[in-house]
mmCIF file of C-alpha atoms in Angstrom:
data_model
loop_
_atom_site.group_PDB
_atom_site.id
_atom_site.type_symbol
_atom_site.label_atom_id
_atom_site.label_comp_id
_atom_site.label_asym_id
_atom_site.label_seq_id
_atom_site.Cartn_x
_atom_site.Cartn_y
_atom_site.Cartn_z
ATOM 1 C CA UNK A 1 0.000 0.000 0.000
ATOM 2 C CA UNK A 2 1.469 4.024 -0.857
ATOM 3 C CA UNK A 3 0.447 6.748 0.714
ATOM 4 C CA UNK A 4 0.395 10.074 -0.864
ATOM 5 C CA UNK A 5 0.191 13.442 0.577
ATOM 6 C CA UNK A 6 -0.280 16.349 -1.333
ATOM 7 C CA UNK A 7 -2.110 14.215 -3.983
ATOM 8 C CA UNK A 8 -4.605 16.852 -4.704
ATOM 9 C CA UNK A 9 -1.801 19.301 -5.752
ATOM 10 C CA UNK A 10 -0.119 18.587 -9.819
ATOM 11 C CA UNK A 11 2.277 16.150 -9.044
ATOM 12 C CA UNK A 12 0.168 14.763 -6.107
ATOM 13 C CA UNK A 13 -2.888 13.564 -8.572
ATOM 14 C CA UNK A 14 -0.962 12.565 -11.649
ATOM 15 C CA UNK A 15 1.354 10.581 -9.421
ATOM 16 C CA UNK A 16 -1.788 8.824 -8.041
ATOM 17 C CA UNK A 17 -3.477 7.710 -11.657
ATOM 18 C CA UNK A 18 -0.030 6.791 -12.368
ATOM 19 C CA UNK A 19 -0.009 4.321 -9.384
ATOM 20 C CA UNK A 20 -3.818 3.286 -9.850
ATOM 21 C CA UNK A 21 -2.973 2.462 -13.661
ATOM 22 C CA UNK A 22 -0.014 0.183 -12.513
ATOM 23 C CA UNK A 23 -2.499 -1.753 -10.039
ATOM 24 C CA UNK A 24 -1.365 -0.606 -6.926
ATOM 25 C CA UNK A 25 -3.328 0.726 -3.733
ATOM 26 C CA UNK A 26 -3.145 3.938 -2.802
ATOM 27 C CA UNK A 27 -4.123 5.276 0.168
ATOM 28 C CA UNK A 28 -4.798 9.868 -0.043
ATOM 29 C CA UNK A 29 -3.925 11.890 3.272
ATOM 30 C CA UNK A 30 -6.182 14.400 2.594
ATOM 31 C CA UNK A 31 -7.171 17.173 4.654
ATOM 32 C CA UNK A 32 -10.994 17.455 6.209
ATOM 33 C CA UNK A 33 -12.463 19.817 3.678
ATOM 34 C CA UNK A 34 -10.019 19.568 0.709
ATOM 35 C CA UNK A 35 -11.372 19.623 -2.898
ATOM 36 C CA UNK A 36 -10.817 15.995 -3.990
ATOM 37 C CA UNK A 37 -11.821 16.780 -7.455
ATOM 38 C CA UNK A 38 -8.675 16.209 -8.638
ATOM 39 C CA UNK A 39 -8.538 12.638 -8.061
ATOM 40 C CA UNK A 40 -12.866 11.657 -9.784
ATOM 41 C CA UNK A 41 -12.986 8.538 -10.721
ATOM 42 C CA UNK A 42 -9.738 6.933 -9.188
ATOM 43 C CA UNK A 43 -10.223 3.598 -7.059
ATOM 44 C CA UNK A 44 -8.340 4.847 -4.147
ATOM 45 C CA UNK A 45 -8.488 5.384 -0.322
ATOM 46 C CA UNK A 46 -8.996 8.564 0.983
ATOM 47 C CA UNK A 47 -7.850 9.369 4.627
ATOM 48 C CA UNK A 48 -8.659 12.429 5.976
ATOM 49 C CA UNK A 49 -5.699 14.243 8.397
ATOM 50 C CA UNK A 50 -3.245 16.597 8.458
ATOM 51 C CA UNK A 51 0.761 16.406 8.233
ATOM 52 C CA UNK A 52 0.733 19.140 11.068
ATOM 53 C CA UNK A 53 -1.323 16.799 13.759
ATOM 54 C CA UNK A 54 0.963 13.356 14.735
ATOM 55 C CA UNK A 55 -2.028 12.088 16.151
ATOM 56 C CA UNK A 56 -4.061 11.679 12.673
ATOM 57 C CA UNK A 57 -0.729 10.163 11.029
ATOM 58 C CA UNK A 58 -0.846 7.163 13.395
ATOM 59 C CA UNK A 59 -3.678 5.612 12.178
ATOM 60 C CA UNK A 60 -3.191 6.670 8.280
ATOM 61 C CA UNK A 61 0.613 4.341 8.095
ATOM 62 C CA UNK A 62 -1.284 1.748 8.739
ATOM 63 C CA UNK A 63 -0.349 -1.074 6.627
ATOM 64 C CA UNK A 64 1.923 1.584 4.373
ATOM 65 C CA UNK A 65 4.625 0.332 2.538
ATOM 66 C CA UNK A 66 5.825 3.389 0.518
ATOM 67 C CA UNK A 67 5.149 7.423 1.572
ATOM 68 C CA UNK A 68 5.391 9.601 -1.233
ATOM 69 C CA UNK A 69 5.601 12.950 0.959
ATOM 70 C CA UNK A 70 4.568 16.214 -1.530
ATOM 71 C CA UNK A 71 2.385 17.907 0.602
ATOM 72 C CA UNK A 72 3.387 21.441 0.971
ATOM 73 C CA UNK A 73 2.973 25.190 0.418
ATOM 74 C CA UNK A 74 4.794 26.752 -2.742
ATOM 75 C CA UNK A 75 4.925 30.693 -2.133
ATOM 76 C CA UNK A 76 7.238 32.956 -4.737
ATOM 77 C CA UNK A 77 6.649 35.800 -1.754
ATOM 78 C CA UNK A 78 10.121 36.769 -0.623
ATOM 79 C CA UNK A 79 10.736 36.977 2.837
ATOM 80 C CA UNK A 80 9.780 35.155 6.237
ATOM 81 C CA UNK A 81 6.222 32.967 6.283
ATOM 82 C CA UNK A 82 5.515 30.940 9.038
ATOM 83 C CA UNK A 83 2.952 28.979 7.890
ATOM 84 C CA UNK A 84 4.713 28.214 5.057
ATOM 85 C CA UNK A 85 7.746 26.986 7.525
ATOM 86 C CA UNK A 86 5.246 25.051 9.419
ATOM 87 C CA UNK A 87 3.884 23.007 6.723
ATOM 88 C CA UNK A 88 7.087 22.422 4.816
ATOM 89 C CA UNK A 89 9.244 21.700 7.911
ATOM 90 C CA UNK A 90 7.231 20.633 11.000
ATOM 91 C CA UNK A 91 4.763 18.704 8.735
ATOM 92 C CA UNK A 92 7.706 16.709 7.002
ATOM 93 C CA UNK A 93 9.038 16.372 9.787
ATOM 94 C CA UNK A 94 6.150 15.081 11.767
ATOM 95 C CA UNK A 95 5.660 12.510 9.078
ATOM 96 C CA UNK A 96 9.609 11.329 9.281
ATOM 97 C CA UNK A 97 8.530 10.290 12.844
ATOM 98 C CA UNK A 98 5.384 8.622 11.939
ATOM 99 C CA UNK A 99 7.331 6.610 8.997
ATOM 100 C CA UNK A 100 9.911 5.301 11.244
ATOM 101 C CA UNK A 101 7.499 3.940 14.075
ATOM 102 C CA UNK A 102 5.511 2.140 11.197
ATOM 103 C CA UNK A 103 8.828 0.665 9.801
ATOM 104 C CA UNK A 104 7.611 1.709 6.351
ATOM 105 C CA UNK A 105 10.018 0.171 3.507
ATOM 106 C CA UNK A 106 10.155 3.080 1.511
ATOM 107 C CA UNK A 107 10.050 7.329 2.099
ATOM 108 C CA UNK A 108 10.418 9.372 -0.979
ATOM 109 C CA UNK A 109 10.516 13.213 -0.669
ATOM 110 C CA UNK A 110 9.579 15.962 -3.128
ATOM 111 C CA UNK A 111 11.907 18.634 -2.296
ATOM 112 C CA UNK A 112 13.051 21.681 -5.045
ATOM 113 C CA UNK A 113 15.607 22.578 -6.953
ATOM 114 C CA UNK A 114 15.534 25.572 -4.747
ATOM 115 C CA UNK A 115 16.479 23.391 -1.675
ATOM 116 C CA UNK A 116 20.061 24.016 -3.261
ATOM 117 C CA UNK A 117 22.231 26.942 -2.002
ATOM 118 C CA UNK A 118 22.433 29.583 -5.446
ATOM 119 C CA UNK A 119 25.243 29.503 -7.469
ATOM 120 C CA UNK A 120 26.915 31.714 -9.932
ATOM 121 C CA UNK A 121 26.285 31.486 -13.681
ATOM 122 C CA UNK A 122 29.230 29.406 -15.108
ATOM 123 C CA UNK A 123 28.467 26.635 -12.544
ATOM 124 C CA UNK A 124 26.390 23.348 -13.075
ATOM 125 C CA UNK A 125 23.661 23.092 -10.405
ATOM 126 C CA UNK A 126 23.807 19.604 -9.579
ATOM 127 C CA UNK A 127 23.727 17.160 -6.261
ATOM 128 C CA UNK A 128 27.232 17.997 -5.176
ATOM 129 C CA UNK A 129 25.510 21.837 -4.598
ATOM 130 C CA UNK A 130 24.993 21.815 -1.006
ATOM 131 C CA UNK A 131 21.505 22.141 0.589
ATOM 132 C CA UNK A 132 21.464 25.694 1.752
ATOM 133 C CA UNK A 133 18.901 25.642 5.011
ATOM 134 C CA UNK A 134 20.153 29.240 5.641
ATOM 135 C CA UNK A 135 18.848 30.518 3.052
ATOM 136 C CA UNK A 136 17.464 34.159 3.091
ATOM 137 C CA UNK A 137 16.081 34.255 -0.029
ATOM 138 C CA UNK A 138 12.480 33.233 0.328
ATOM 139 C CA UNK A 139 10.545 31.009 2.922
ATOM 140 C CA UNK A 140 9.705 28.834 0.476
ATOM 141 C CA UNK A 141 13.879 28.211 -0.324
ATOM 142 C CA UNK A 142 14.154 28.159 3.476
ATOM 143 C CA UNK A 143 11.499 25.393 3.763
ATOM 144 C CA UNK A 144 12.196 22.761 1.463
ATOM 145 C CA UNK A 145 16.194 22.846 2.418
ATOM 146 C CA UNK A 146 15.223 22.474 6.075
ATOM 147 C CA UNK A 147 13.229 19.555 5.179
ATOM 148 C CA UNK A 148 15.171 18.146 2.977
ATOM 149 C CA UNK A 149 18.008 18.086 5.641
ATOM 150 C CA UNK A 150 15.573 16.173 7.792
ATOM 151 C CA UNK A 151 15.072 13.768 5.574
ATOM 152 C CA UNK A 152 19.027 13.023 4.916
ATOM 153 C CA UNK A 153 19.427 12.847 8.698
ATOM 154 C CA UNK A 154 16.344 10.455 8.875
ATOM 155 C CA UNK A 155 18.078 8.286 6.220
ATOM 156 C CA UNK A 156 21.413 8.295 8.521
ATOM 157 C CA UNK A 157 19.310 6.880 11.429
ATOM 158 C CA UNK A 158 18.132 4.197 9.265
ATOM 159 C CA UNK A 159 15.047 5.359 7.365
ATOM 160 C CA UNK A 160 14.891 4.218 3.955
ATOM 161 C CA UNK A 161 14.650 7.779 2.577
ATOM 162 C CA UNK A 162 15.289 9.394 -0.792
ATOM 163 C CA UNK A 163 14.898 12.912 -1.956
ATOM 164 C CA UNK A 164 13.771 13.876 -5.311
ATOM 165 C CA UNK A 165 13.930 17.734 -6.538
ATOM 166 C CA UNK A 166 12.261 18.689 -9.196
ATOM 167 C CA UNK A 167 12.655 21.926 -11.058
ATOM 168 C CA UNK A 168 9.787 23.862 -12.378
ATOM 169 C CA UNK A 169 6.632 21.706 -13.013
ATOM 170 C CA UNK A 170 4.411 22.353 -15.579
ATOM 171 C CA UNK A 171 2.282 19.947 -17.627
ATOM 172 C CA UNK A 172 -1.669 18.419 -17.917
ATOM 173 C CA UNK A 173 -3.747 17.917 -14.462
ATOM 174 C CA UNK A 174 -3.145 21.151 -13.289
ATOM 175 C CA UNK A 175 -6.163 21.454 -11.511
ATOM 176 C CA UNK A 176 -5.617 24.366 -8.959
ATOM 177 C CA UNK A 177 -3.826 26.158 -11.448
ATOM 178 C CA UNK A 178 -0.060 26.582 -10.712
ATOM 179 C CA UNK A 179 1.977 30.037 -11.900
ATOM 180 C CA UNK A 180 3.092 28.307 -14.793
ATOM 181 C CA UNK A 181 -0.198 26.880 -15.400
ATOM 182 C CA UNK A 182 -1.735 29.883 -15.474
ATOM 183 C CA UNK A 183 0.549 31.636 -17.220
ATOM 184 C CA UNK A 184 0.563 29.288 -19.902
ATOM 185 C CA UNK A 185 -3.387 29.617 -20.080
ATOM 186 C CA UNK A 186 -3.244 33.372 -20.508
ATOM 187 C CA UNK A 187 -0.893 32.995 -23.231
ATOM 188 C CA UNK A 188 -3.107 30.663 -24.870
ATOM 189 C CA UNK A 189 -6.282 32.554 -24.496
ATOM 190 C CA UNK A 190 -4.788 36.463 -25.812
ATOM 191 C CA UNK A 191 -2.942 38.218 -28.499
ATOM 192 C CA UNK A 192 -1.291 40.742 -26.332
ATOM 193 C CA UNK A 193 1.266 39.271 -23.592
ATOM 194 C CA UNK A 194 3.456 41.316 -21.464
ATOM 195 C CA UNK A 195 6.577 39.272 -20.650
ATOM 196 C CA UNK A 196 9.894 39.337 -18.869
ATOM 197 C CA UNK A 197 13.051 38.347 -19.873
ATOM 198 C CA UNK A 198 14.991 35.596 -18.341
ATOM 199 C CA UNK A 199 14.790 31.707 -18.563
ATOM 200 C CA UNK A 200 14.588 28.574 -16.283
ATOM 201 C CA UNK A 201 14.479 24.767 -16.508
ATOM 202 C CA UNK A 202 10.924 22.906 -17.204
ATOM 203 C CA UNK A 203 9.938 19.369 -16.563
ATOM 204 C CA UNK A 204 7.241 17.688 -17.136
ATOM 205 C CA UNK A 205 4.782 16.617 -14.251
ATOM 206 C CA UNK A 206 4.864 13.225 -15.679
ATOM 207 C CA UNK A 207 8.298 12.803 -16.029
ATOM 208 C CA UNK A 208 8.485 14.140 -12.504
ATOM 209 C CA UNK A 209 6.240 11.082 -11.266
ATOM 210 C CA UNK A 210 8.103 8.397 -13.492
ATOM 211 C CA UNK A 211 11.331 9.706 -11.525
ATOM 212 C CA UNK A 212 9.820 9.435 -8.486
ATOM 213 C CA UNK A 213 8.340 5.992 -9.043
ATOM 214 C CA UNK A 214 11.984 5.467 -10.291
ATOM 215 C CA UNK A 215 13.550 6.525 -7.244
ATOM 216 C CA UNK A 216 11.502 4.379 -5.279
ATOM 217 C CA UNK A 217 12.486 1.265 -7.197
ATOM 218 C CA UNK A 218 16.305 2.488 -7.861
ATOM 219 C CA UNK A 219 17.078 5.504 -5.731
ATOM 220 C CA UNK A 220 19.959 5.175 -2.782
ATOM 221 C CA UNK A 221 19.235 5.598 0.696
ATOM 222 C CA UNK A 222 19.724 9.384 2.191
ATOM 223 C CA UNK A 223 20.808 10.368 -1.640
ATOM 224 C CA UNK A 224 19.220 13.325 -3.826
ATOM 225 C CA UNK A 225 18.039 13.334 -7.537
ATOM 226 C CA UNK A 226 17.280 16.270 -9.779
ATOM 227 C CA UNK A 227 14.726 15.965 -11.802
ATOM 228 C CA UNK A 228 15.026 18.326 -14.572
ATOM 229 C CA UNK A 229 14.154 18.842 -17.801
ATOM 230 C CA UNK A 230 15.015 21.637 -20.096
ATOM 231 C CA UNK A 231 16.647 25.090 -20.122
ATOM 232 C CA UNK A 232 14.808 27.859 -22.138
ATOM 233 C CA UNK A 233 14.222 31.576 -22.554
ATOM 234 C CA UNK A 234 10.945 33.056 -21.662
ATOM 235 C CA UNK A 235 9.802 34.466 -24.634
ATOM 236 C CA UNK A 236 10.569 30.890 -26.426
ATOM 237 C CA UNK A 237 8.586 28.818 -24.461
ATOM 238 C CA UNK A 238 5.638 31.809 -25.293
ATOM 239 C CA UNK A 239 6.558 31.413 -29.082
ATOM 240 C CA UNK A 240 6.164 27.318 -28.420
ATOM 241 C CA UNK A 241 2.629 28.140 -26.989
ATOM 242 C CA UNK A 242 1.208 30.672 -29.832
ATOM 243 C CA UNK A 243 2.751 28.535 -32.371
ATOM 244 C CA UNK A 244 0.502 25.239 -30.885
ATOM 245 C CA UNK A 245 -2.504 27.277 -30.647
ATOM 246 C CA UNK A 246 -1.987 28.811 -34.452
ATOM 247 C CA UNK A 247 -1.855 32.487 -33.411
ATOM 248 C CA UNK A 248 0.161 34.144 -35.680
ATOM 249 C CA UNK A 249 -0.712 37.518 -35.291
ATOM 250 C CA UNK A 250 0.617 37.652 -31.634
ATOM 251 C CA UNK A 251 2.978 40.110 -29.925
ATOM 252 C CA UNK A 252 4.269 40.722 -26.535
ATOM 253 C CA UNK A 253 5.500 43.664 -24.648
ATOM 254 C CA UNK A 254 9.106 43.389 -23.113
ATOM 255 C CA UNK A 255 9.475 44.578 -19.557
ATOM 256 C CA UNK A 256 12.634 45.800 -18.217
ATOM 257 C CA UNK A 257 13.793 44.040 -15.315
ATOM 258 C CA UNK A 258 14.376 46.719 -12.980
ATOM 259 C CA UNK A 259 11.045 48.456 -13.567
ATOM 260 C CA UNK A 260 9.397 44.877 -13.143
ATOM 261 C CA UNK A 261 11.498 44.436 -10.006
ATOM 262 C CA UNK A 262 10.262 48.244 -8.760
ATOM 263 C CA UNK A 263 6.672 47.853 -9.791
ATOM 264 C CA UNK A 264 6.766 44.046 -7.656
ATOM 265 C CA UNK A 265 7.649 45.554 -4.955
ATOM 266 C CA UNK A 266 4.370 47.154 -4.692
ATOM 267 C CA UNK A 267 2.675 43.917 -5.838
ATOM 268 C CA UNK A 268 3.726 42.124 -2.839
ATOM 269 C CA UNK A 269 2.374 44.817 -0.938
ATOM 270 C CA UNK A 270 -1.164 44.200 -2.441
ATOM 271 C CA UNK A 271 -0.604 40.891 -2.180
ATOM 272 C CA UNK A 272 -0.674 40.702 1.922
ATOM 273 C CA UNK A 273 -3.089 42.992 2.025
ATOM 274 C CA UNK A 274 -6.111 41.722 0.094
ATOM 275 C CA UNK A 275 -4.642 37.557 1.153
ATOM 276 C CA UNK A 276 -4.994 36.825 -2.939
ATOM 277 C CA UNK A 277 -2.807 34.777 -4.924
ATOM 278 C CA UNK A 278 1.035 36.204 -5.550
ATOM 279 C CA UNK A 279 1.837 35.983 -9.749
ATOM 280 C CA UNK A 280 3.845 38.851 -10.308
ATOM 281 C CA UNK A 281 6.901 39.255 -7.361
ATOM 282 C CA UNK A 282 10.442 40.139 -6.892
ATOM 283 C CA UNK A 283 11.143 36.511 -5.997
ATOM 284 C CA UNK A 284 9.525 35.544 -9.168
ATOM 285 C CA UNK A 285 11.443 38.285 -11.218
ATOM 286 C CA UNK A 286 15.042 36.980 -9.652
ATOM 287 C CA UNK A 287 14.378 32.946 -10.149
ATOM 288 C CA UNK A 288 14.294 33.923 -13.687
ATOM 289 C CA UNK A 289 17.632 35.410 -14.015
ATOM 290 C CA UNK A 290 19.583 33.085 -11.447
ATOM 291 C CA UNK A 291 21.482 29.889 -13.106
ATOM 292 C CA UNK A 292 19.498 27.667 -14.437
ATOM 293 C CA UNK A 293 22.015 25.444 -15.823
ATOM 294 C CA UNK A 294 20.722 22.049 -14.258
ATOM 295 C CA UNK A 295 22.049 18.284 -14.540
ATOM 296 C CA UNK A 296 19.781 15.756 -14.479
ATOM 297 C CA UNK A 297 23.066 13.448 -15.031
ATOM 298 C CA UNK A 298 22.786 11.877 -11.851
ATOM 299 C CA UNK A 299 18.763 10.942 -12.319
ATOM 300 C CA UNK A 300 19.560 9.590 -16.067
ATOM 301 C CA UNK A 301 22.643 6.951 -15.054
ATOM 302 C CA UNK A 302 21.258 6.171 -11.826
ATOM 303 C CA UNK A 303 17.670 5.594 -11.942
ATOM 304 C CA UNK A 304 17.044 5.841 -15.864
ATOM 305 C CA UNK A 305 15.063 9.049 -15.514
ATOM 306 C CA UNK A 306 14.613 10.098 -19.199
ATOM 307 C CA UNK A 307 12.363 13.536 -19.588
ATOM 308 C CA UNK A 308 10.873 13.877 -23.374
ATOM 309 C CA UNK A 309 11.268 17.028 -25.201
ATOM 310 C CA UNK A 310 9.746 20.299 -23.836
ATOM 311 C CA UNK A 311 7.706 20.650 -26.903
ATOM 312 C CA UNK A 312 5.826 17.655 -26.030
ATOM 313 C CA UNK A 313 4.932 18.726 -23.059
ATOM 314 C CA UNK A 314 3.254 22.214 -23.934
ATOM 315 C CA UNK A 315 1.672 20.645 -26.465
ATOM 316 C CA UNK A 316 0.206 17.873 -24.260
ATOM 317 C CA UNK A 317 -0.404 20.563 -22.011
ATOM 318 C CA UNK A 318 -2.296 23.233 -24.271
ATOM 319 C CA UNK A 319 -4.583 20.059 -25.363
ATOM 320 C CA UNK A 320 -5.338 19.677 -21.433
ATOM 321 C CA UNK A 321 -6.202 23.211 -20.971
ATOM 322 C CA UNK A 322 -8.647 23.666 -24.327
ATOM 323 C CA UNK A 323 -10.236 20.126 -23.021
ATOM 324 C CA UNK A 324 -10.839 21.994 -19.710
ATOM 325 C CA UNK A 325 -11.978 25.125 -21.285
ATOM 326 C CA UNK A 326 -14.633 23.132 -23.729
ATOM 327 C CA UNK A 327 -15.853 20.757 -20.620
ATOM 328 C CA UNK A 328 -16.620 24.048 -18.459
ATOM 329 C CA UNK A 329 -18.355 25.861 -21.568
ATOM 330 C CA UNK A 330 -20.826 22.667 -22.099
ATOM 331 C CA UNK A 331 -21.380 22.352 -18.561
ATOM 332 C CA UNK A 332 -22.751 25.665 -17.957
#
């Protein structure tokens, strides 16, 4: 039996149809009123908890084999966030402890890419980067090296742990609309797009899920693999998007990065006050223009992680959002 948390969230549900369609049982840590939408149809068991109370972890390792640990909060706000801290840390933490008195045979943890410590351009981000839990970048940074530590030190003390990071997700399922999700949608649906240079590695959610299924099978105990796909420039992967949706006639607006950096400062601002969704922020702005030059080396000889082409996946992935657009239109 697996059990998934976070399986509501992108990787979370396509990593659970993956796992159905293989035959295996799943069991869902879910919290009490989460949207299980996500996961229609799928012949799964749904336990209803919460990574931040031990006492409803006891009863959902149970009879658990494997723990695919995702659940989490992904922020691009810079600075502190405590909730954010809470979930990330305490929660994976909390569920290191419940794995280990249920003797489970198998812990594999999503970290990120930004679990690493920053590097200059010129050098290849890879696993012998350290993990940088002192990180003042963002919370979110913070977090996921924090817990990713745990998880190392878990392994040491005889956990059967492995840590898999991927870098940034984008793909089909994406159900509660990531940033990239989104953006990708807005490119799709108008001619006008404003856009800001820089560029960043993209992997596929499935490929993501096939490493992690990997990992379990193949991955070392209290080792890391990147998951990465491919490097490329902002306004290219917009260019890959009109040219799949046969807009021709399409432009976009270049913003300066300091006047995008100014004018997110303000953002943020808004942000906090009105509790709504961050898209546009300084963190954002800066991801985009640190080095991006990832190996997935490691991943490839190790556990024979192969991620297809990023042209694949935005096309797969604009076919998933018109599908969603025409199913809401005939349901109304």
């Amino acid at each position: 039996m697996n059990l998934v948390t976070g399986a509501t969230g992108h990787i979370g549900n396509v990593l659970v149809k993956e796992l159905v369609n293989r035959g295996e049982k799943v069991r869902v840590l879910v919290l009490p009123d989460e949207d299980l939408s996500p996961l229609d149809g799928l012949d799964i068991e749904v336990f209803k908890g919460n990574v931040l109370e031990k006492e409803s972890l006891i009863s959902a390792f149970n009879g658990i084999e494997t723990v695919f640990h995702l659940a989490g909060i992904i922020s691009i706000m810079p600075g502190k966030d405590d909730f954010v801290h809470d979930v990330n840390v305490n929660g994976t933490v909390n569920m290191l402890e419940a794995a280990q008195k249920a003797k489970v045979k198998r812990f594999i943890h999503t970290s990120s890419i930004h679990a690493f410590k920053r590097v200059p351009h010129g050098i290849v981000v890879d696993e012998n980067v350290p993990i940088d839990p002192a990180s003042a970048i963002a919370a979110y940074d913070q977090s996921k090296a924090e817990a990713t530590v745990a998880v190392l030190n878990a392994a040491k003390n005889g956990l059967s742990a492995v840590v898999v990071c991927p870098t940034g997700v984008i793909g089909a399922y994406d159900f509660k609309s990531s940033e990239m999700g989104t953006l990708i949608k807005e490119w799709m649906d108008h001619k006008v797009n404003f856009l800001i240079e820089g560029n960043y590695d993209f992997v596929d959610v499935r490929d993501v899920v096939q490493g992690m299924i990997l990992a379990r099978q193949k991955g070392k105990v209290g080792q890391i693999y990147i998951l990465s796909g491919q490097l490329i420039r902002v306004v290219d992967l917009w260019r890959l998007v009109k040219e799949l949706v046969s807009i021709k006639s399409s432009f976009f607006i270049n913003i300066p990065v300091r006047f995008a950096s100014f004018v997110a400062k303000f953002t943020q601002i808004y942000y906090r006050i009105s509790r709504s969704k961050p898209r546009f922020t300084t963190y954002s702005i800066e991801t985009l223009h640190t080095n991006a030059v990832i190996s997935n080396f490691k991943a490839r000889s190790v556990l024979g992680y192969q991620p297809r082409s990023l042209r694949e996946s935005i096309k797969d992935t604009v076919v998933w959002w018109k599908q969603q657009l025409k199913s809401k239109t005939t349901t109304k």
